[in-house]
Tab-separated table of C-alpha atoms in Angstrom:
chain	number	residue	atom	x	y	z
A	1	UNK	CA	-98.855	122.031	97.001
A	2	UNK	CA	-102.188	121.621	98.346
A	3	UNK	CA	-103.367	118.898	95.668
A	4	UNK	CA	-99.961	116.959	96.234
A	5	UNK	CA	-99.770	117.519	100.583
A	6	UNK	CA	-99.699	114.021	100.911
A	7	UNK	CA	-96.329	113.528	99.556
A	8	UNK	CA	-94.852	116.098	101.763
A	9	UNK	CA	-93.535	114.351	104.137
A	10	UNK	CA	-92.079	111.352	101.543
A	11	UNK	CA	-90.306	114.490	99.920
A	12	UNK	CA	-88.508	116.347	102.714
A	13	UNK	CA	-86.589	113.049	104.113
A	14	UNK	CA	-83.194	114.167	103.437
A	15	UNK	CA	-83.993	116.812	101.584
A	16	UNK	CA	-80.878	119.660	101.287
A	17	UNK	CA	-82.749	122.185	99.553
A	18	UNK	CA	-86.011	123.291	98.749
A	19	UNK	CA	-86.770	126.294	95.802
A	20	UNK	CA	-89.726	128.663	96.743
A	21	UNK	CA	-91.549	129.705	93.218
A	22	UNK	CA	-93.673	132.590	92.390
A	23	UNK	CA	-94.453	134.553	89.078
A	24	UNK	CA	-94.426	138.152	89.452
A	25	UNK	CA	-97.712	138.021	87.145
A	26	UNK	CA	-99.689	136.341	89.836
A	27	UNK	CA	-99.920	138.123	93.087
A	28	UNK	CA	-101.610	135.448	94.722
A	29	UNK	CA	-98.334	132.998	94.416
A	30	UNK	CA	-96.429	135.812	95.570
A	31	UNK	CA	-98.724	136.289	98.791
A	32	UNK	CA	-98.776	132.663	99.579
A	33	UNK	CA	-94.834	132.405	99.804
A	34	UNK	CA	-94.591	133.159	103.773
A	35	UNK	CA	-97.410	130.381	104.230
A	36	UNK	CA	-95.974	127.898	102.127
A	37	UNK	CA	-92.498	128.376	103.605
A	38	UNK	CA	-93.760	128.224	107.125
A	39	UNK	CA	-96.162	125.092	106.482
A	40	UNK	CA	-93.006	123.119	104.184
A	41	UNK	CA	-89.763	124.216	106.581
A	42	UNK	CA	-89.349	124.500	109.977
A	43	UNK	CA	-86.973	126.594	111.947
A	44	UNK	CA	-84.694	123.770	113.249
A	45	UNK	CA	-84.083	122.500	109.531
A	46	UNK	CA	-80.659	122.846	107.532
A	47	UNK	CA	-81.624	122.923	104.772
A	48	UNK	CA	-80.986	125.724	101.703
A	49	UNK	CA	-83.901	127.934	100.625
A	50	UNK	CA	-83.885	130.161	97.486
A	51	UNK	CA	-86.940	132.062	96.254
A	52	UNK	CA	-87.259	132.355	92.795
A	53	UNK	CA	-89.608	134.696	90.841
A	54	UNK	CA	-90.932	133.413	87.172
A	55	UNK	CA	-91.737	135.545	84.345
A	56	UNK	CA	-90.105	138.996	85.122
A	57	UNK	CA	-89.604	139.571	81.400
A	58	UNK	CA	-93.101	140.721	81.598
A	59	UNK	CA	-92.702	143.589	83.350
A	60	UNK	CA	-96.057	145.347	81.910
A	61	UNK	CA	-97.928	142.648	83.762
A	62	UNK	CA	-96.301	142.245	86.705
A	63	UNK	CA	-98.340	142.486	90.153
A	64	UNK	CA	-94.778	142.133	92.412
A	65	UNK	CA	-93.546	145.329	93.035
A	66	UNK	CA	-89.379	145.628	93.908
A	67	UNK	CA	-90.359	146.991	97.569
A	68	UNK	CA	-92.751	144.235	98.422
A	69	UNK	CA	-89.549	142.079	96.969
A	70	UNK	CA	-87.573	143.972	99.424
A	71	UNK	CA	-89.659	143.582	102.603
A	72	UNK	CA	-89.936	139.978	101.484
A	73	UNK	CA	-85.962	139.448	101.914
A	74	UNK	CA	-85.719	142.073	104.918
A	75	UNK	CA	-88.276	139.585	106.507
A	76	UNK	CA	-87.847	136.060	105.760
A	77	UNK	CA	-83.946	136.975	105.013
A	78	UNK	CA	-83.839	134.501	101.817
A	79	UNK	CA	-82.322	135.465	98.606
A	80	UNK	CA	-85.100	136.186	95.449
A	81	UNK	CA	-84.022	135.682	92.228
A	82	UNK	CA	-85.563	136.626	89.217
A	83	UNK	CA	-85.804	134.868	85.989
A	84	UNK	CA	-87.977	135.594	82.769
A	85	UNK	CA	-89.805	133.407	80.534
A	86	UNK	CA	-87.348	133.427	77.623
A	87	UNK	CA	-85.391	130.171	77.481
A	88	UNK	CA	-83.177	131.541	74.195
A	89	UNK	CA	-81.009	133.404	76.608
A	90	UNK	CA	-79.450	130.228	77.630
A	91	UNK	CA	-77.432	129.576	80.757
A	92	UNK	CA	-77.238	133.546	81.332
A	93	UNK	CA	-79.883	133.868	83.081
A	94	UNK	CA	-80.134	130.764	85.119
A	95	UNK	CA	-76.440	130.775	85.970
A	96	UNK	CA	-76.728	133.495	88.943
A	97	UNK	CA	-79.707	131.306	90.915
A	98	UNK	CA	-77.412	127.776	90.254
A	99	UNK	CA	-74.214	129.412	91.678
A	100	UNK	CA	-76.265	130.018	94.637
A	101	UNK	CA	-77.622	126.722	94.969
A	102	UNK	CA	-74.205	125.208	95.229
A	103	UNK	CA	-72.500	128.070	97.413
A	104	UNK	CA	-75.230	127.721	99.525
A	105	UNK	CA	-75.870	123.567	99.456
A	106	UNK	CA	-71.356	123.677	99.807
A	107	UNK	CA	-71.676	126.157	102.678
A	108	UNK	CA	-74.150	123.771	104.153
A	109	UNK	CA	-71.941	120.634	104.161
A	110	UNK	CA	-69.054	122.317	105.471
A	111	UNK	CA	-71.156	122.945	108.516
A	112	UNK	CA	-72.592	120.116	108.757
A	113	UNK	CA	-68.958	118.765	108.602
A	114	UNK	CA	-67.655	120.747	111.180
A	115	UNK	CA	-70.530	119.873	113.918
A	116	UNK	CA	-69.471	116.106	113.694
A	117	UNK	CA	-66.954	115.048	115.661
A	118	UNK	CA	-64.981	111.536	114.635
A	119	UNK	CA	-62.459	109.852	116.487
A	120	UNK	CA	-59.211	108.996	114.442
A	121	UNK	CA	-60.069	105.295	114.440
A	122	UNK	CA	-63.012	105.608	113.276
A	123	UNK	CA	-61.802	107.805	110.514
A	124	UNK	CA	-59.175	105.115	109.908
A	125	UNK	CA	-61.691	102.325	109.479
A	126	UNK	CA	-64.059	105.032	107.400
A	127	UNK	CA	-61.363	105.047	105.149
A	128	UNK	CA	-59.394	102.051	105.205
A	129	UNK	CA	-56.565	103.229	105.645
A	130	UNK	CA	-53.652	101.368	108.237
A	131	UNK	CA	-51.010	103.178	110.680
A	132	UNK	CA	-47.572	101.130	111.106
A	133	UNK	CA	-46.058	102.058	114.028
């Protein structure tokens, strides 16, 4: 992030969701997580955020314990998901973080939906559509 900052702000215009990385093999991308989601997001915004955590197949090397995983969640109150290095496992692994991503991004334009208010013409001329009375 830091060598690309200047893009930033190009990059969260209508953004809907934003994916927090880390590798459980580098502590120091796991401690930066609570700085980089405070300097990229902002309380106010609506958008989705999922954390996910790179190369837990390596489990001999990690530096990411489960209870600083834990306290990270309890904390920031985002989802972590883990995924290994292993690409052969196909879909399987992925599929748990992209179900997410769409429940979540779906969840979010249903509320989006319900906060704004239309007025039947204007739904009418939205869609096109004519009343005959």
């Amino acid at each position: 992030m830091r060598r690309f900052d200047h893009m930033l702000p190009s990059c969260k215009e209508q953004v809907d969701g934003i994916l927090f990385l880390f590798s459980f093999t580098d502590r120091g991308s796991f401690d930066d997580l609570s700085n980089q989601i405070s300097r990229i997001t902002e309380s106010s915004d609506r958008v989705v955020k999922l954390v996910v955590g790179t190369k837990f197949d390596l489990f001999m090397h990690t530096d990411v314990t489960e209870s600083d995983i834990a306290h990270f969640q309890e904390v920031w109150g985002l989802p972590v998901f883990r995924v290994g290095g292993d690409v052969s496992a196909g879909l399987g692994e992925v599929a748990p973080l992209l179900n997410a991503l769409a429940e979540n991004l779906w969840h979010q334009d249903c509320m989006a939906a319900s906060t704004v208010s239309i007025s039947p013409q204007a739904a009418l001329r939205e869609t096109g559509s004519e009343i005959i009375v």
